[in-house]
PDB file of C-alpha atoms in Angstrom:
ATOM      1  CA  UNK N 157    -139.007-237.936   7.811  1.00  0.00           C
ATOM      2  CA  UNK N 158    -141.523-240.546   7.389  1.00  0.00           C
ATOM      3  CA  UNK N 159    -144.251-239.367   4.726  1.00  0.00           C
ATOM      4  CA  UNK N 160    -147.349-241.333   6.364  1.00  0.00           C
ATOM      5  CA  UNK N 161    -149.021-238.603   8.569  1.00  0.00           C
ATOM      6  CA  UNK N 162    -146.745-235.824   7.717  1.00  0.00           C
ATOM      7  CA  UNK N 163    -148.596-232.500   7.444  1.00  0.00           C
ATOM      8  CA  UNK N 164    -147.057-230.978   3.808  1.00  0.00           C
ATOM      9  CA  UNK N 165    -147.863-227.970   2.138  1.00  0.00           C
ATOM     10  CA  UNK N 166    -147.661-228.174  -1.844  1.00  0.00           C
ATOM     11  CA  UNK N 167    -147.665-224.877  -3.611  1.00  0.00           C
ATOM     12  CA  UNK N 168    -148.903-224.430  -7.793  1.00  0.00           C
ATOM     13  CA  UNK N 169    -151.216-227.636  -6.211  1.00  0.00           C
ATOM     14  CA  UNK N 170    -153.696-227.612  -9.214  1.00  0.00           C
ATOM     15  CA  UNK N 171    -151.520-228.738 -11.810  1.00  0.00           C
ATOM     16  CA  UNK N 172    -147.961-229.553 -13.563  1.00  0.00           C
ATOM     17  CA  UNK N 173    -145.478-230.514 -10.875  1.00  0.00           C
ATOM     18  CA  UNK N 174    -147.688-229.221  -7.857  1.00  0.00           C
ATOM     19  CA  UNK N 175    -150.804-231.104  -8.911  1.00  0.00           C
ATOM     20  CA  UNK N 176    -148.156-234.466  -9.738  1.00  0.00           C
ATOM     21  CA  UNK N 177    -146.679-234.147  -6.238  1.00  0.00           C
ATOM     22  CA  UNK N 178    -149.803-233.986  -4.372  1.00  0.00           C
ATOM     23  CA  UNK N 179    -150.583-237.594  -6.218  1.00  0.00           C
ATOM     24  CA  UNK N 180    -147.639-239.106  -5.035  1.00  0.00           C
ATOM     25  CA  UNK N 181    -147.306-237.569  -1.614  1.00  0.00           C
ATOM     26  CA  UNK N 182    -151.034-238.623  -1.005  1.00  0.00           C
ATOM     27  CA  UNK N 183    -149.792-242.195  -2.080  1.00  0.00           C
ATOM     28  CA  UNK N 184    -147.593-241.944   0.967  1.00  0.00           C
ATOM     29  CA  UNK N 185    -149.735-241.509   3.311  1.00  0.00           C
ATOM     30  CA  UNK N 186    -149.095-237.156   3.844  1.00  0.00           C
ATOM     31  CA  UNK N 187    -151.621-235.059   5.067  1.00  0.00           C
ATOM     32  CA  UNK N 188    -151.735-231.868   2.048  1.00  0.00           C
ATOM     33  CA  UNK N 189    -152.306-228.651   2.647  1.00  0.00           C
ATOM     34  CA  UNK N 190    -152.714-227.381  -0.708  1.00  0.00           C
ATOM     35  CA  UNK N 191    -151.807-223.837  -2.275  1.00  0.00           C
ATOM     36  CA  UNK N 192    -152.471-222.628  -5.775  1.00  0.00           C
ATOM     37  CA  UNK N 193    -154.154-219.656  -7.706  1.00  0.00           C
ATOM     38  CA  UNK N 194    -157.513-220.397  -9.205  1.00  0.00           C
ATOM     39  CA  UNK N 195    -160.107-222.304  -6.140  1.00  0.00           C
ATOM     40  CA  UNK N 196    -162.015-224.181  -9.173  1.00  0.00           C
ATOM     41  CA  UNK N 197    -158.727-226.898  -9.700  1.00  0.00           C
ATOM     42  CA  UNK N 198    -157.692-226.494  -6.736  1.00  0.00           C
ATOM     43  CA  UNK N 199    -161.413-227.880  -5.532  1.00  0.00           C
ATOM     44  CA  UNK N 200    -160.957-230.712  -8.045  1.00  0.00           C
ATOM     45  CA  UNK N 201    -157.125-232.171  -6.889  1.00  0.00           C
ATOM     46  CA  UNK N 202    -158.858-232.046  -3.225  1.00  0.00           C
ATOM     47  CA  UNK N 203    -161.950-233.780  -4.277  1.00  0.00           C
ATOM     48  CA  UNK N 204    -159.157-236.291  -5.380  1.00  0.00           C
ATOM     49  CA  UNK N 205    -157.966-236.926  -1.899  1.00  0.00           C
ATOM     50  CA  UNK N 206    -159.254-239.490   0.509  1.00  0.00           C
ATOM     51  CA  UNK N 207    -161.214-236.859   3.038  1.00  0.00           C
ATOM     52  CA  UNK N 208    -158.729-236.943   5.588  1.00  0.00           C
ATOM     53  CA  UNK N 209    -155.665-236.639   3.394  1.00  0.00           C
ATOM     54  CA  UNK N 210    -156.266-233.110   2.240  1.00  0.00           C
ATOM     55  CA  UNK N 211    -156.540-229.940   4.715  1.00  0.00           C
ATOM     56  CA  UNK N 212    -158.130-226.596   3.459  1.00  0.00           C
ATOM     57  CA  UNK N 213    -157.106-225.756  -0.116  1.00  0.00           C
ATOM     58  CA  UNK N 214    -155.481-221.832  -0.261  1.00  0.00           C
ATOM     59  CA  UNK N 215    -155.894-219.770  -3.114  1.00  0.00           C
ATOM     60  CA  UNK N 216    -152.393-217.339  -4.010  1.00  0.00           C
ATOM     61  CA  UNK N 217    -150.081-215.510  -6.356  1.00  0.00           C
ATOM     62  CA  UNK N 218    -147.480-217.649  -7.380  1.00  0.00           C
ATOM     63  CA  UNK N 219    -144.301-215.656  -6.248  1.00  0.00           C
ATOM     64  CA  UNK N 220    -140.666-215.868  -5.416  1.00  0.00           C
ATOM     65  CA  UNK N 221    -140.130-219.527  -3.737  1.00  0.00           C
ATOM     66  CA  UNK N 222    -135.999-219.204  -2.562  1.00  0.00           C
ATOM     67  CA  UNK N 223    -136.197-216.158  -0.549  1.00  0.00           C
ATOM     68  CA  UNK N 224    -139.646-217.019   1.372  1.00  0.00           C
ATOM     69  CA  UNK N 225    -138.592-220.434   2.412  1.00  0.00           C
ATOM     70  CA  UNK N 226    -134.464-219.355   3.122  1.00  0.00           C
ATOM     71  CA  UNK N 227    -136.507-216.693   5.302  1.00  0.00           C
ATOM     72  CA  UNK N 228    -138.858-219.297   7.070  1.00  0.00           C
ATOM     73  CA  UNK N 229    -135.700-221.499   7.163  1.00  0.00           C
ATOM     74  CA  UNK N 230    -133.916-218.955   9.256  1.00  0.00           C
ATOM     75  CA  UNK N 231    -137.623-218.025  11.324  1.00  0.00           C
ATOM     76  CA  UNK N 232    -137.720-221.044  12.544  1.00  0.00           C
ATOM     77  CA  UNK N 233    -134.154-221.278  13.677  1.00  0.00           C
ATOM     78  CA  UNK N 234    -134.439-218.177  15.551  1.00  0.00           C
ATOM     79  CA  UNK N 235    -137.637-219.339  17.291  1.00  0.00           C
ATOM     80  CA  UNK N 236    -135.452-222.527  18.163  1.00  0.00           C
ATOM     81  CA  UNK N 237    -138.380-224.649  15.977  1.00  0.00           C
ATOM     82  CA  UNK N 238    -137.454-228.334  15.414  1.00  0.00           C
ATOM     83  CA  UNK N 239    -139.045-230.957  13.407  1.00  0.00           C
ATOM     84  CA  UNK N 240    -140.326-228.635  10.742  1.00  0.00           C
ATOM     85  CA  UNK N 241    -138.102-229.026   7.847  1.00  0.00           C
ATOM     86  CA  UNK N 242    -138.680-226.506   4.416  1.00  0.00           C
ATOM     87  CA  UNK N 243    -136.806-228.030   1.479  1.00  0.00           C
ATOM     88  CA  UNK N 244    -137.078-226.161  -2.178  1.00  0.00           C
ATOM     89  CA  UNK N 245    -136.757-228.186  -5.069  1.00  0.00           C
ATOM     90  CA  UNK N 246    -135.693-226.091  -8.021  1.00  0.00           C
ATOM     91  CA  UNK N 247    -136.258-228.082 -11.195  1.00  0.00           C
ATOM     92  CA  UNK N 248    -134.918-227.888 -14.336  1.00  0.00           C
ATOM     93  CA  UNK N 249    -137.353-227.623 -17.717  1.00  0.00           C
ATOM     94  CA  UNK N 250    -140.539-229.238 -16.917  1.00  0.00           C
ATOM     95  CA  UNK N 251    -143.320-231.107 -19.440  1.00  0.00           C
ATOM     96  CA  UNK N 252    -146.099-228.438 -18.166  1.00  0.00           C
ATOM     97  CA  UNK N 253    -148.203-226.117 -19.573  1.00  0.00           C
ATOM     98  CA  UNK N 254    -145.863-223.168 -18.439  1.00  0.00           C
ATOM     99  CA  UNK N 255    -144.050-223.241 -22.018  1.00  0.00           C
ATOM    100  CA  UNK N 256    -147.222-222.160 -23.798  1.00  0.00           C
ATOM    101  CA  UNK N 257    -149.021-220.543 -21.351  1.00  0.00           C
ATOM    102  CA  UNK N 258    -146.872-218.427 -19.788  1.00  0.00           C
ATOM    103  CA  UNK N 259    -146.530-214.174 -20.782  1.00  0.00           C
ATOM    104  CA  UNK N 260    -144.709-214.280 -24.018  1.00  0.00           C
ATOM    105  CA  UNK N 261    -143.834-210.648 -25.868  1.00  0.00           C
ATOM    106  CA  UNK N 262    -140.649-211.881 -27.471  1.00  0.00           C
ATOM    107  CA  UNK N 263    -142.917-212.552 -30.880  1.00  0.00           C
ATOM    108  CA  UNK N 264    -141.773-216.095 -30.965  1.00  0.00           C
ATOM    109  CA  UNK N 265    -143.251-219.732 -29.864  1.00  0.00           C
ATOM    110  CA  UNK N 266    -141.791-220.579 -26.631  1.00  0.00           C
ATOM    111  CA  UNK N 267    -140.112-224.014 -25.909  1.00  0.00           C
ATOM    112  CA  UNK N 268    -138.381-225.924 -23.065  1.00  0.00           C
ATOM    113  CA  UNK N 269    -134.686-226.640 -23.568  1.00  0.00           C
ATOM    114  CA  UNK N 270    -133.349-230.201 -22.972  1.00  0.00           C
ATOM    115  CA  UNK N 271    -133.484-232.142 -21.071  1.00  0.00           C
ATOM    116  CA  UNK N 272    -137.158-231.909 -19.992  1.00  0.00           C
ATOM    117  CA  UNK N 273    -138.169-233.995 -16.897  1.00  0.00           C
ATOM    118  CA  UNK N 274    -141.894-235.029 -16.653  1.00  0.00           C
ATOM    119  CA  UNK N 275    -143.801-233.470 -14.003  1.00  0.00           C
ATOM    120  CA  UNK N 276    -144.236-236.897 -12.153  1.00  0.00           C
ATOM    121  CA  UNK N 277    -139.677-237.375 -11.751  1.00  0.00           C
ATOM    122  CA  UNK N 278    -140.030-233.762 -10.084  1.00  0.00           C
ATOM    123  CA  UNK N 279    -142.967-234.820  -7.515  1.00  0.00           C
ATOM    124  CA  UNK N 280    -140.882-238.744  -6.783  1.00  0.00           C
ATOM    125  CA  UNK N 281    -137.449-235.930  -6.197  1.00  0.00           C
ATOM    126  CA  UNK N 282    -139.864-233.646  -3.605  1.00  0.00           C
ATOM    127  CA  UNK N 283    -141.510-236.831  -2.037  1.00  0.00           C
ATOM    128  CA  UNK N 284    -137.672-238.488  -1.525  1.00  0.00           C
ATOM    129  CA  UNK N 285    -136.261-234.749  -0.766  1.00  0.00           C
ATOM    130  CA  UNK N 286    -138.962-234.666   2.288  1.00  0.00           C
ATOM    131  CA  UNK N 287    -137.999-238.128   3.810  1.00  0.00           C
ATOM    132  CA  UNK N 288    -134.641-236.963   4.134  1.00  0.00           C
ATOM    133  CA  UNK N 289    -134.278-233.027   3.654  1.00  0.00           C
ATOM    134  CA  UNK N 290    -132.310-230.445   2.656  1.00  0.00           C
ATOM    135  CA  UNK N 291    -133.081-227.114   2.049  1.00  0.00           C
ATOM    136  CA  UNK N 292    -132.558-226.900  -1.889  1.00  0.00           C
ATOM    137  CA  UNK N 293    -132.598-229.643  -4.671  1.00  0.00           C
ATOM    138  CA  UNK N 294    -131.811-228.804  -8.021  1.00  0.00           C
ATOM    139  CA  UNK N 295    -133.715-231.448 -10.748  1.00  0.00           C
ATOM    140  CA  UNK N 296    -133.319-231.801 -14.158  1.00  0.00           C
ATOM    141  CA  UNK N 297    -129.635-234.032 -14.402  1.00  0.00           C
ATOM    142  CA  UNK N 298    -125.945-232.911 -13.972  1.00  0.00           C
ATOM    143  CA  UNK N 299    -125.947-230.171 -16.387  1.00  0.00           C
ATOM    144  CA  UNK N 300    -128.730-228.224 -14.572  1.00  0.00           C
ATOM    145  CA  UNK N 301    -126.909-228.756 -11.196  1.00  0.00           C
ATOM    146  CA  UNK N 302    -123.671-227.848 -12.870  1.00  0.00           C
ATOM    147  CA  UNK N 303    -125.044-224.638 -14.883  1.00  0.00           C
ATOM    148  CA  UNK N 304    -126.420-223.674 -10.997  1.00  0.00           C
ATOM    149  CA  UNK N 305    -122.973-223.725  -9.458  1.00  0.00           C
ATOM    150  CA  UNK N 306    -121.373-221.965 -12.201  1.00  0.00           C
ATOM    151  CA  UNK N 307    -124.151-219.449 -11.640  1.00  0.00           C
ATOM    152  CA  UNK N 308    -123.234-219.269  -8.243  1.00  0.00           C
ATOM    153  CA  UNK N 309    -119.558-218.226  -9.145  1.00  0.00           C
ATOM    154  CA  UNK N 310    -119.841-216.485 -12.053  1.00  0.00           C
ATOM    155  CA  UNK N 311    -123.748-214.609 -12.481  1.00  0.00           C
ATOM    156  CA  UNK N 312    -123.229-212.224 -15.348  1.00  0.00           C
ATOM    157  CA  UNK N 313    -121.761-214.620 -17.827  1.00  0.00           C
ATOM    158  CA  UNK N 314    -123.634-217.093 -16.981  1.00  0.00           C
ATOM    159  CA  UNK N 315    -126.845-215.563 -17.817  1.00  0.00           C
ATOM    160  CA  UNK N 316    -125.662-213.863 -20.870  1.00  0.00           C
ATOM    161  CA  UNK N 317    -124.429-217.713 -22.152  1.00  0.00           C
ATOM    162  CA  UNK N 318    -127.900-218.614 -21.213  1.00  0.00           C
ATOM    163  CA  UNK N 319    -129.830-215.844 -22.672  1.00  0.00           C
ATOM    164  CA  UNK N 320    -127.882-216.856 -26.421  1.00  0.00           C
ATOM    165  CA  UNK N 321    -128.489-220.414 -25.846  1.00  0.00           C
ATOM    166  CA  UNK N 322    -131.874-220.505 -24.406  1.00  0.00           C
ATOM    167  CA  UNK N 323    -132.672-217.658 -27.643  1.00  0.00           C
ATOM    168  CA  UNK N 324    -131.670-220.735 -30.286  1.00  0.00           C
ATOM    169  CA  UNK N 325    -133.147-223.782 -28.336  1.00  0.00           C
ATOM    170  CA  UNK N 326    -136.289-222.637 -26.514  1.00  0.00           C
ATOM    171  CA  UNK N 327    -137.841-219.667 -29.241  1.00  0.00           C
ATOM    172  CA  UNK N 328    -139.038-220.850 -32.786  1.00  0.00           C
ATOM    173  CA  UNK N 329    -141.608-219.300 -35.343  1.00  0.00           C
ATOM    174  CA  UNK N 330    -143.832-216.649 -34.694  1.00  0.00           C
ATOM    175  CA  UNK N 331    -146.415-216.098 -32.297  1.00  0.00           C
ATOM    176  CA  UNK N 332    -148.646-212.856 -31.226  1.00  0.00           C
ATOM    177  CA  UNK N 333    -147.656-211.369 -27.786  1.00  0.00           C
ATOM    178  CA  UNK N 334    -149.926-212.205 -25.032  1.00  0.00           C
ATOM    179  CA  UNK N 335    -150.225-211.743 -21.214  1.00  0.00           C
ATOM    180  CA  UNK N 336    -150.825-215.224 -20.473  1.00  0.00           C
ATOM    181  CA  UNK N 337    -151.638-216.799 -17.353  1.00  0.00           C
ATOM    182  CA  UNK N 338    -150.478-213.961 -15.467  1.00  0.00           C
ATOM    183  CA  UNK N 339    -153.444-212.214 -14.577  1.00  0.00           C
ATOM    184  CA  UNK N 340    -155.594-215.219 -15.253  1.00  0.00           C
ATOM    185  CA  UNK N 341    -154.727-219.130 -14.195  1.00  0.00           C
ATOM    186  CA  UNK N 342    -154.324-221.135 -16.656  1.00  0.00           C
ATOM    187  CA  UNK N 343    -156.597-223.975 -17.042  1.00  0.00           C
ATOM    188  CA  UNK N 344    -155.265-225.964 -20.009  1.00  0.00           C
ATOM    189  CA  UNK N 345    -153.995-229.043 -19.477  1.00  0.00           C
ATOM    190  CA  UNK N 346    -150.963-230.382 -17.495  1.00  0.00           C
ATOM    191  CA  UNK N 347    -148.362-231.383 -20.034  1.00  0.00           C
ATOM    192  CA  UNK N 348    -147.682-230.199 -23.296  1.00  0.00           C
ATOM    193  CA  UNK N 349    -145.544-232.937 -24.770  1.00  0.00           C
ATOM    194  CA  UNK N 350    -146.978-236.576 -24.263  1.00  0.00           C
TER     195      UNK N 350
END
């Protein structure tokens, strides 16, 4: 799919990965619609845009991506749709601000495990994933794509491995609980490792 023209809809626009992809899809030429929580960043990424690059920005709760989009997937089969392609990109740990920003009530600082993509290699994956798509790209290197496959075969010890792994890599010190960004957008930054 060429990128110049194309009419693409970027969820989480207003920052991290979402707010990185709308930079380099607008690059290409794409038309954005864009989707995201809080209106006030999601004003300021338009404002960004050349005037005819960005379509109406869309305030909502960030929820479930796979299901909605295997679901539209199949809609749009049904209806016997073509030339509207949904691809999810499922990345591994990202350099945003979900890491310290994010509900935490496990009493410890939060973390992402290794390896850590920047938000910017996620947004080049989406950009390449939508000239030629698929329906689902996992990011993040061969151990992410392998830990999703052995997921795929084998859930329950999977997760278990993870939850002992993730517990010694990704918590540290001590940290009050807090509710986070879930009730409130959160506004800080769009990295948290430089």
């Amino acid at each position: 799919m060429r990128l110049d023209g194309a009419v693409v809809v970027v969820t989480g626009a207003s920052g991290g990965i979402g707010r990185a992809t709308v930079r380099e899809l607008a690059r290409h030429g794409a038309r954005l619609g864009l989707i995201a929580r809080d209106p006030a960043p999601l004003e300021d990424v338009a404002a960004e845009l050349p005037p005819d690059r960005a379509l109406t920005p869309y305030c909502m709760s960030k929820s479930a991506v796979r299901t909605p989009s295997a679901g539209l997937r199949a809609e749009l089969r049904r209806a016997g749709i073509r030339g509207v392609s949904v691809c999810t990109v499922l990345p591994g740990a990202v350099d945003t601000p979900i890491w310290s920003t994010a509900a935490n009530h496990t009493g410890r600082k939060v973390a992402p495990p290794p390896p850590v993509d920047a938000p910017e290699r996620v947004a080049r994956v989406i950009a390449a994933r939508l000239r030629r798509p698929r329906p689902e790209t996992v990011t993040g290197g061969i151990a992410i794509r392998l830990l999703v496959l052995a997921h795929r075969i084998a859930p329950g010890p999977v997760e278990r491995a993870l939850g002992l792994v993730l517990g010694r890599w990704s918590l540290h010190g001590g940290t009050e609980h807090t509710s986070g960004a879930l009730w409130d957008p959160a506004l800080s930054g769009h990295r948290t490792r430089r």
